[in-house]
Amino acid sequence: MKAPEPLLGELTRWAATLRFEDLPRRVTDLAKSQLVSQLAAIRAGLAHPLGGKLVRAFGGPLQPDPARAACVLAGLGSWLNLDDTAYAGHLSNSTVAVPLAYARERRADGRALLTAVVAANECAARVTAAATLGPFRGQTAAHTSLVGGVAGRLHGTGAAAPEWARALGLALTMPPWTLMHGFLGGEARVLSAFTPVRMAMDACDAAGAGVTSAPDVLEHPQGFLAQFAAVPLPEAVTTGLGSRWHTDTLSFKVRPGGPGVDSAVDCALEIRRRLADAAESAADPVRPEDITEVIVETSFYTMHAERLARAHDEGPRTPASVLPLSVPYAVATALIEGALTVADFTAPATDDSRRWRLAERVRLMEDPLMTRDLWHSEAPFGEALRQAADRGPAWLRAFAGPDRAALLGRTAAPAADFRYATKHTGARVTVRLADGRSFCVRRDIPLGAAGPDTRARHRDLVREKFLATGGKNEVVEGFESLEEAGPDRVAELVEAALGDR
């Protein structure tokens, strides 16, 4: 009996031959918004002092060497939690950064750039999904950027499938293993996407020179999934190629913030608006001293991320890489300032004692029903639990405890496609005032996250995000018609998007 084809062989044979004509219109529309959104994240990273350090160390995002430019683009767009996510993984740090760098260098047209982004999305998300029920998730899953970097470069350079398989095999043989203490305890997080993309570029160079790799490195009993997944889901790598588009699951970050922070801030901003409407003085609608308590009810996942961040909470001296994960700081800032922007994660904003005093009065509580909704939405866990079937509950008990695992109930069958995917990372925020008034707002799907609202207006959301970083409206309009752009226009758009920073 003939041995089955290795997973990387099947995946790369499909991805290497993917063409623009194969992509549904809704998928290319999402990819165009993904480019605009991630360019905004890169601009934001450039504006922050830590982004300045990265550029001093490795050069700017428009440097002539595309491999080095890709790494810098990946680093700048990642660490403020403004990067876009999907089920599964933080894709755009590699799947947008690398195709952008190579499209500019190789004079690709708009269709080629969009196809490279989607091909990279699909490869990176599928490998990440296969290891979702494991020790790493979110930005700590550096293998997402390994795969996205390889796929984004090799589709853009027109490499054949055997070269893809060699490069991915090399990249996944020695993948980074993120240490959470270092990730949050200093500024190393700015390299969390830079480093795996650099490794991906080296793997491509080696594969191009003929260096071989183990073709079954993903699924082998001593391979990648055996080490990076407590419940390996190898079937996720190739299920529904060409019909089950992971790009459909994109969530767009409209402001900095980690898991669940975004929905809590959405609620806080709505409460701020209500307070402003009721205030006698429009100049100072929210005085921290008038707020006695802020309660944030949310899911287990947000509580989990907050506990990790709290271990590194040092008030005004808290590392910049930790602050986007801090629900108390983000909610306090939103209530006081009526916004949450990149400027809020550096001095002088972080020296504002009012924010820290109010943050001390922010209390988090878990809402079991929000945890249940989290388990059942496609992102960030639900689809993996469905694919795991009877193997999922044991992992969930180990990760979240038996009571929370019991909220899963009976799991449905895996989704046939992702066009109706959702991301439930909800929050309910209650603000109590000294005068006895109380304001409460709930949001189940954050603004910009996968769901019906985002599918209806993602173009408007990413436009606002890009303009908020000082970008020009004509650049956004150019990307909205990217499939019509020739090579010169693509290069012009990339330079216009980043050259003024």
Coordinates of C-alpha atoms in Angstrom, one line a residue:
M1 CA 0.0 0.0 0.0
K2 CA 1.3 3.4 -1.0
A3 CA 2.2 5.6 2.0
P4 CA 0.1 8.8 2.4
E5 CA 1.5 12.0 1.2
P6 CA 3.1 14.1 4.0
L7 CA 1.0 17.0 5.2
L8 CA 3.5 19.6 4.1
G9 CA 3.5 18.1 0.6
E10 CA -0.3 18.3 0.2
L11 CA -0.5 21.8 1.7
T12 CA 2.4 23.2 -0.4
R13 CA 1.2 21.6 -3.6
W14 CA -2.1 23.5 -3.2
A15 CA -0.6 26.8 -1.9
A16 CA 2.2 27.1 -4.5
T17 CA -0.4 26.9 -7.4
L18 CA -3.0 29.2 -5.8
R19 CA -3.9 32.0 -8.2
F20 CA -6.0 35.2 -7.8
E21 CA -8.8 33.7 -9.9
D22 CA -9.2 30.9 -7.3
L23 CA -10.0 33.4 -4.5
P24 CA -13.6 34.2 -3.6
R25 CA -14.4 38.0 -3.8
R26 CA -15.2 38.1 0.0
V27 CA -11.7 36.6 0.7
T28 CA -9.9 39.2 -1.4
D29 CA -11.9 42.0 0.1
L30 CA -10.8 40.8 3.6
A31 CA -7.2 40.5 2.4
K32 CA -7.3 44.1 1.2
S33 CA -8.6 45.3 4.6
Q34 CA -5.9 43.1 6.2
L35 CA -3.2 45.0 4.3
V36 CA -4.5 48.4 5.4
S37 CA -5.0 47.3 9.0
Q38 CA -1.5 45.8 9.3
L39 CA 0.1 48.9 7.7
A40 CA -1.6 50.9 10.4
A41 CA -0.2 48.6 13.0
I42 CA 3.3 49.1 11.5
R43 CA 2.9 52.8 11.4
A44 CA 1.9 52.7 15.1
G45 CA 4.9 50.6 15.9
L46 CA 7.2 53.1 14.2
A47 CA 5.7 56.0 16.2
H48 CA 6.5 54.3 19.6
P49 CA 10.0 54.6 21.2
L50 CA 10.4 50.9 21.2
G51 CA 9.8 50.8 17.5
G52 CA 12.6 53.4 17.2
K53 CA 15.0 51.0 18.9
L54 CA 14.1 48.2 16.5
V55 CA 14.8 50.5 13.5
R56 CA 18.1 51.6 15.0
A57 CA 19.1 48.0 15.4
F58 CA 18.0 46.6 12.1
G59 CA 17.1 49.4 9.7
G60 CA 13.9 50.8 8.4
P61 CA 10.9 49.0 6.9
L62 CA 11.6 50.2 3.3
Q63 CA 15.3 49.2 3.2
P64 CA 16.5 47.5 -0.1
D65 CA 17.1 44.0 1.3
P66 CA 13.5 42.5 1.2
A67 CA 14.4 39.8 3.8
R68 CA 15.6 42.3 6.3
A69 CA 12.7 44.7 5.5
A70 CA 10.3 41.8 6.1
C71 CA 11.7 41.2 9.5
V72 CA 11.5 44.8 10.5
L73 CA 7.9 45.1 9.2
A74 CA 7.0 42.0 11.2
G75 CA 8.5 43.4 14.4
L76 CA 7.0 46.9 14.1
G77 CA 3.5 45.5 13.6
S78 CA 3.3 42.9 16.3
W79 CA 4.1 43.9 19.8
L80 CA 1.4 46.6 20.5
N81 CA -1.4 44.0 20.0
L82 CA -2.6 46.0 17.0
D83 CA -1.9 43.1 14.6
D84 CA -4.8 41.2 13.1
T85 CA -5.7 37.7 14.2
A86 CA -7.7 34.7 12.8
Y87 CA -8.7 31.3 13.7
A88 CA -6.0 30.4 14.2
G89 CA -3.1 32.7 15.1
H90 CA -1.7 36.2 14.8
L91 CA -1.3 36.0 11.1
S92 CA -0.5 39.5 9.7
N93 CA 2.9 40.0 11.3
S94 CA 4.2 37.5 8.7
T95 CA 1.5 37.0 6.2
V96 CA 1.3 40.7 5.3
A97 CA 4.8 41.9 6.2
V98 CA 6.7 39.4 4.1
P99 CA 4.5 39.7 0.9
L100 CA 4.7 43.5 1.2
A101 CA 8.5 43.5 1.3
Y102 CA 8.9 41.1 -1.6
A103 CA 6.1 42.7 -3.7
R104 CA 8.0 46.0 -3.6
E105 CA 11.4 44.4 -4.4
R106 CA 10.1 42.1 -7.2
R107 CA 7.7 44.6 -8.7
A108 CA 4.6 42.5 -8.2
D109 CA 1.2 43.7 -9.2
G110 CA -1.8 44.0 -6.9
R111 CA -3.3 40.6 -7.7
A112 CA 0.0 38.8 -7.0
L113 CA 0.3 40.6 -3.7
L114 CA -3.2 39.7 -2.6
T115 CA -2.7 36.1 -3.6
A116 CA 0.5 35.9 -1.7
V117 CA -1.2 37.3 1.4
V118 CA -4.0 34.8 1.2
A119 CA -1.7 31.8 0.5
A120 CA 0.4 32.8 3.6
N121 CA -2.8 33.2 5.7
E122 CA -4.1 29.8 4.8
C123 CA -0.8 28.0 5.4
A124 CA 0.0 29.8 8.7
A125 CA -3.5 29.5 10.1
R126 CA -3.7 25.8 9.3
V127 CA -0.5 24.8 11.0
T128 CA -1.4 27.0 13.9
A129 CA -4.8 25.4 14.2
A130 CA -3.2 21.9 14.2
A131 CA -1.3 23.0 17.4
T132 CA -3.9 25.2 19.0
L133 CA -4.6 22.8 21.8
G134 CA -1.1 23.1 23.2
P135 CA 1.2 25.3 25.3
F136 CA 1.3 28.3 23.0
R137 CA -1.4 30.6 21.7
G138 CA -1.6 34.2 20.4
Q139 CA 1.7 35.9 19.9
T140 CA 3.6 33.3 21.9
A141 CA 3.0 30.8 19.1
A142 CA 6.0 31.9 17.1
H143 CA 5.5 29.0 14.6
T144 CA 2.6 31.0 13.1
S145 CA 5.2 33.6 11.8
L146 CA 7.6 30.8 10.7
V147 CA 5.0 29.3 8.4
G148 CA 3.5 32.7 7.3
G149 CA 7.0 34.0 6.5
V150 CA 8.0 31.0 4.3
A151 CA 4.6 30.9 2.5
G152 CA 4.5 34.7 2.0
R153 CA 7.9 34.8 0.4
L154 CA 7.8 31.7 -1.7
H155 CA 4.4 32.5 -3.2
G156 CA 5.7 36.0 -4.0
T157 CA 8.8 34.6 -5.7
G158 CA 7.0 31.9 -7.6
A159 CA 8.8 29.0 -6.0
A160 CA 7.7 25.4 -6.9
A161 CA 6.0 23.2 -4.3
P162 CA 9.0 21.0 -3.5
E163 CA 11.0 24.1 -2.5
W164 CA 8.1 25.2 -0.2
A165 CA 8.1 21.8 1.4
R166 CA 11.8 21.9 2.0
A167 CA 11.7 25.4 3.4
L168 CA 8.8 24.7 5.8
G169 CA 10.4 21.5 6.9
L170 CA 13.6 23.3 7.7
A171 CA 11.7 26.1 9.5
L172 CA 9.6 23.7 11.6
T173 CA 12.6 21.6 12.6
M174 CA 14.0 24.1 15.1
P175 CA 11.0 26.4 16.0
P176 CA 11.2 29.0 18.7
W177 CA 9.9 28.0 22.2
T178 CA 8.6 31.2 23.8
L179 CA 9.4 31.8 27.5
M180 CA 6.5 33.8 29.0
H181 CA 8.7 35.5 31.6
G182 CA 11.0 37.0 29.1
F183 CA 8.1 37.7 26.7
L184 CA 6.5 40.0 29.3
G185 CA 9.3 40.9 31.6
G186 CA 11.2 43.3 29.4
E187 CA 11.2 44.5 25.8
A188 CA 12.0 41.1 24.1
R189 CA 8.4 41.0 22.8
V190 CA 9.3 43.4 20.1
L191 CA 11.2 40.5 18.5
S192 CA 8.4 38.0 18.9
A193 CA 7.6 38.1 15.2
F194 CA 10.9 39.5 14.0
T195 CA 12.8 36.4 15.1
P196 CA 10.6 33.7 13.5
V197 CA 10.4 35.7 10.3
R198 CA 14.2 35.9 10.2
M199 CA 14.3 32.2 10.6
A200 CA 11.8 31.8 7.8
M201 CA 13.9 33.9 5.5
D202 CA 17.0 31.7 6.3
A203 CA 15.0 28.6 5.7
C204 CA 13.9 29.9 2.3
D205 CA 17.5 30.7 1.4
A206 CA 18.7 27.2 2.4
A207 CA 15.8 25.4 0.6
G208 CA 16.6 27.5 -2.5
A209 CA 20.1 26.2 -2.4
G210 CA 18.9 22.7 -2.2
V211 CA 19.1 21.9 1.5
T212 CA 16.6 19.1 2.3
S213 CA 14.4 18.5 5.3
A214 CA 12.3 15.7 6.7
P215 CA 9.1 15.8 4.6
D216 CA 6.9 14.5 7.5
V217 CA 8.3 16.8 10.2
L218 CA 4.8 18.0 11.0
E219 CA 3.1 14.7 11.8
H220 CA 6.0 12.4 12.7
P221 CA 5.8 10.9 16.2
Q222 CA 9.0 12.9 17.0
G223 CA 8.0 15.9 14.9
F224 CA 6.6 19.4 15.4
L225 CA 3.0 18.5 16.5
A226 CA 4.2 15.9 19.0
Q227 CA 6.2 18.7 20.8
F228 CA 3.9 21.7 20.2
A229 CA 0.4 20.2 20.7
A230 CA -1.0 18.4 23.7
V231 CA -3.8 17.3 21.3
P232 CA -2.4 17.3 17.8
L233 CA -4.9 18.1 15.0
P234 CA -3.0 17.1 11.9
E235 CA -6.2 17.0 9.9
A236 CA -6.6 20.8 10.3
V237 CA -3.6 21.3 8.0
T238 CA -5.3 20.1 4.8
T239 CA -9.1 20.0 5.6
G240 CA -11.1 21.9 3.0
L241 CA -8.2 23.3 0.9
G242 CA -9.8 25.8 -1.5
S243 CA -13.2 25.8 0.2
R244 CA -12.6 26.3 4.0
W245 CA -10.9 29.7 3.9
H246 CA -9.2 30.7 7.2
T247 CA -9.0 34.2 5.9
D248 CA -12.8 34.3 6.5
T249 CA -12.0 34.2 10.3
L250 CA -10.0 37.5 10.3
S251 CA -10.5 39.9 13.2
F252 CA -9.2 43.4 12.9
K253 CA -7.7 45.2 15.9
V254 CA -9.0 48.7 16.0
R255 CA -7.0 49.7 19.0
P256 CA -4.1 48.2 21.1
G257 CA -5.1 45.4 23.5
G258 CA -4.8 41.7 24.2
P259 CA -7.6 39.1 24.6
G260 CA -10.8 40.6 25.9
V261 CA -9.2 44.0 26.5
D262 CA -10.8 45.2 23.3
S263 CA -14.4 44.4 24.4
A264 CA -13.9 45.8 27.8
V265 CA -12.6 49.1 26.3
D266 CA -15.5 49.1 23.9
C267 CA -17.8 49.1 26.9
A268 CA -15.8 51.7 28.8
L269 CA -15.9 54.1 25.9
E270 CA -19.7 53.8 25.6
I271 CA -20.0 54.5 29.3
R272 CA -17.7 57.5 28.9
R273 CA -20.0 58.8 26.2
R274 CA -23.0 58.3 28.5
L275 CA -21.2 60.1 31.3
A276 CA -20.3 62.9 29.0
D277 CA -24.0 63.3 27.9
A278 CA -25.0 63.5 31.6
A279 CA -22.1 65.8 32.7
E280 CA -22.6 69.4 33.6
S281 CA -19.1 70.2 32.3
A282 CA -18.1 68.8 28.9
A283 CA -14.5 69.7 29.6
D284 CA -14.2 67.1 32.4
P285 CA -17.0 64.5 32.1
V286 CA -15.1 61.8 34.0
R287 CA -13.3 62.6 37.2
P288 CA -11.5 59.5 38.6
E289 CA -12.3 60.5 42.1
D290 CA -16.0 60.3 41.4
I291 CA -15.7 56.6 40.4
T292 CA -15.9 54.2 43.4
E293 CA -15.7 51.0 41.5
V294 CA -15.4 49.5 38.0
I295 CA -16.4 45.8 37.6
V296 CA -15.3 44.0 34.4
E297 CA -17.1 40.7 33.9
T298 CA -15.5 38.6 31.2
S299 CA -14.4 35.2 30.0
F300 CA -11.8 32.9 31.4
Y301 CA -9.4 33.7 28.6
T302 CA -9.3 37.4 29.5
M303 CA -8.8 36.5 33.1
H304 CA -6.0 34.2 32.2
A305 CA -4.2 36.8 30.2
E306 CA -4.7 39.4 32.9
R307 CA -3.1 37.1 35.5
L308 CA -0.1 36.8 33.3
A309 CA 0.2 40.5 32.9
R310 CA -0.4 41.3 36.5
A311 CA 2.7 39.4 37.5
H312 CA 4.7 42.2 35.7
D313 CA 2.6 45.1 36.8
E314 CA 4.8 47.9 38.2
G315 CA 2.5 50.9 37.8
P316 CA 4.2 53.6 35.7
R317 CA 7.3 51.4 35.3
T318 CA 5.3 48.5 33.8
P319 CA 7.0 47.3 30.5
A320 CA 5.4 48.6 27.4
S321 CA 4.9 45.1 26.1
V322 CA 2.7 44.3 29.2
L323 CA 0.4 47.3 29.2
P324 CA -1.7 46.2 26.1
L325 CA -2.7 43.1 28.2
S326 CA -3.7 45.1 31.3
V327 CA -7.5 45.4 31.5
P328 CA -7.4 47.8 34.4
Y329 CA -5.0 50.2 32.8
A330 CA -6.8 50.1 29.4
V331 CA -10.3 50.6 31.0
A332 CA -9.1 53.4 33.2
T333 CA -7.5 55.1 30.3
A334 CA -10.6 54.8 28.1
L335 CA -12.8 56.2 30.9
I336 CA -10.6 59.2 31.5
E337 CA -9.4 60.0 28.0
G338 CA -12.3 58.8 25.9
A339 CA -9.9 56.9 23.7
L340 CA -7.1 54.3 23.8
T341 CA -4.2 54.9 21.4
V342 CA -0.6 54.0 21.0
A343 CA 0.4 57.2 22.8
D344 CA -1.3 55.7 25.9
F345 CA 1.5 53.1 26.1
T346 CA 4.4 55.4 26.6
A347 CA 5.3 58.5 28.6
P348 CA 3.9 61.0 29.5
A349 CA 0.6 59.0 29.5
T350 CA 2.0 56.1 31.5
D351 CA 3.2 58.6 34.2
D352 CA -0.4 59.9 34.7
S353 CA -1.2 59.0 38.3
R354 CA -4.9 59.4 37.7
R355 CA -5.0 56.4 35.5
W356 CA -3.2 54.2 38.0
R357 CA -5.4 55.3 40.8
L358 CA -8.5 54.4 38.8
A359 CA -6.9 51.2 37.6
E360 CA -6.6 50.1 41.2
R361 CA -10.5 50.3 41.5
V362 CA -11.0 48.1 38.4
R363 CA -12.0 44.6 39.5
L364 CA -12.3 41.6 37.1
M365 CA -14.8 38.8 37.5
E366 CA -15.4 35.7 35.4
D367 CA -18.8 35.3 33.7
P368 CA -19.3 31.6 33.1
L369 CA -21.7 32.2 30.2
M370 CA -19.1 34.3 28.5
T371 CA -16.6 31.5 29.0
R372 CA -19.2 29.1 27.5
D373 CA -19.6 31.4 24.5
L374 CA -15.8 31.5 24.1
W375 CA -15.6 27.8 23.9
H376 CA -18.3 27.7 21.2
S377 CA -17.1 30.4 18.8
E378 CA -14.7 29.5 16.1
A379 CA -11.9 31.8 17.4
P380 CA -9.8 31.4 19.4
F381 CA -10.6 27.8 20.6
G382 CA -14.0 26.5 19.5
E383 CA -13.1 25.1 16.1
A384 CA -10.1 23.3 17.5
L385 CA -12.3 21.8 20.2
R386 CA -14.8 20.7 17.6
Q387 CA -12.0 19.1 15.5
A388 CA -10.6 17.4 18.6
A389 CA -14.0 15.8 19.3
D390 CA -13.8 13.4 22.3
R391 CA -10.1 14.4 22.8
G392 CA -11.0 18.1 23.5
P393 CA -12.6 18.0 27.0
A394 CA -9.4 16.5 28.6
W395 CA -7.3 19.3 27.2
L396 CA -9.9 21.9 28.3
R397 CA -9.9 20.4 31.9
A398 CA -6.2 20.7 32.1
F399 CA -6.2 24.2 30.7
A400 CA -9.2 25.8 32.4
G401 CA -10.3 23.4 35.2
P402 CA -13.2 20.8 35.3
D403 CA -16.0 23.3 36.0
R404 CA -15.1 25.5 33.1
A405 CA -14.6 22.5 30.8
A406 CA -18.1 21.3 31.7
L407 CA -19.5 24.5 30.1
L408 CA -18.4 23.1 26.7
G409 CA -21.2 20.5 26.7
R410 CA -21.6 18.5 23.5
T411 CA -19.5 19.8 20.7
A412 CA -20.8 20.3 17.2
A413 CA -19.2 19.0 14.0
P414 CA -16.3 21.0 12.6
A415 CA -17.4 23.9 10.3
A416 CA -17.7 23.1 6.6
D417 CA -16.5 26.7 5.9
F418 CA -15.7 29.8 7.9
R419 CA -17.8 32.5 6.2
Y420 CA -19.9 32.9 9.3
A421 CA -17.1 32.6 11.9
T422 CA -17.3 34.5 15.2
K423 CA -14.9 35.5 17.9
H424 CA -16.6 35.8 21.3
T425 CA -14.3 37.5 23.8
G426 CA -16.9 39.4 25.6
A427 CA -17.1 41.8 28.5
R428 CA -19.6 43.6 30.7
V429 CA -18.4 46.7 32.4
T430 CA -20.2 48.4 35.3
V431 CA -19.1 51.8 36.6
R432 CA -20.4 52.9 40.0
L433 CA -20.2 56.5 41.0
A434 CA -20.0 58.1 44.4
D435 CA -23.3 59.9 43.9
G436 CA -25.1 56.5 43.6
R437 CA -25.4 56.3 39.8
S438 CA -24.3 53.2 38.0
F439 CA -23.7 52.6 34.3
C440 CA -23.4 49.1 32.7
V441 CA -22.6 48.1 29.1
R442 CA -22.1 44.7 27.6
R443 CA -20.4 43.6 24.3
D444 CA -20.0 40.0 23.3
I445 CA -17.9 40.4 20.1
P446 CA -15.4 43.2 20.2
L447 CA -15.5 46.0 17.6
G448 CA -13.5 44.6 14.6
A449 CA -13.6 41.0 15.7
A450 CA -14.9 38.2 13.5
G451 CA -18.7 38.4 13.3
P452 CA -21.5 39.9 11.2
D453 CA -20.7 43.5 12.1
T454 CA -17.1 43.2 10.9
R455 CA -18.0 41.3 7.8
A456 CA -20.4 44.2 6.9
R457 CA -18.0 47.1 7.5
H458 CA -14.4 46.0 7.8
R459 CA -13.4 48.5 5.1
D460 CA -14.6 51.4 7.2
L461 CA -13.0 50.0 10.4
V462 CA -9.6 49.6 8.9
R463 CA -9.8 53.0 7.1
E464 CA -10.4 54.7 10.5
K465 CA -7.5 52.7 12.0
F466 CA -5.1 53.8 9.3
L467 CA -6.2 57.4 9.3
A468 CA -5.8 57.5 13.1
T469 CA -2.1 56.8 12.7
G470 CA -1.7 59.8 10.4
G471 CA -2.0 57.8 7.1
K472 CA -3.6 59.4 4.1
N473 CA -7.0 58.6 2.7
E474 CA -5.7 58.2 -0.8
V475 CA -3.5 55.4 0.3
V476 CA -6.5 53.5 1.7
E477 CA -8.4 54.1 -1.5
G478 CA -5.5 52.7 -3.5
F479 CA -5.5 49.5 -1.5
E480 CA -9.3 49.2 -1.9
S481 CA -8.8 48.7 -5.6
L482 CA -5.5 46.8 -5.3
E483 CA -6.5 44.1 -7.7
E484 CA -6.3 46.7 -10.5
A485 CA -2.9 48.0 -9.5
G486 CA 0.2 47.3 -11.6
P487 CA 3.7 46.9 -10.2
D488 CA 4.6 50.6 -10.2
R489 CA 1.3 51.5 -8.4
V490 CA 1.9 48.7 -5.8
A491 CA 5.4 50.1 -5.0
E492 CA 4.0 53.6 -4.8
L493 CA 1.3 52.6 -2.4
V494 CA 3.7 50.8 0.0
E495 CA 6.1 53.7 0.0
A496 CA 3.2 56.2 0.5
A497 CA 1.9 54.1 3.4
L498 CA 5.2 54.0 5.3
G499 CA 7.5 56.6 3.8
D500 CA 6.1 59.5 5.9
R501 CA 6.9 57.9 9.2

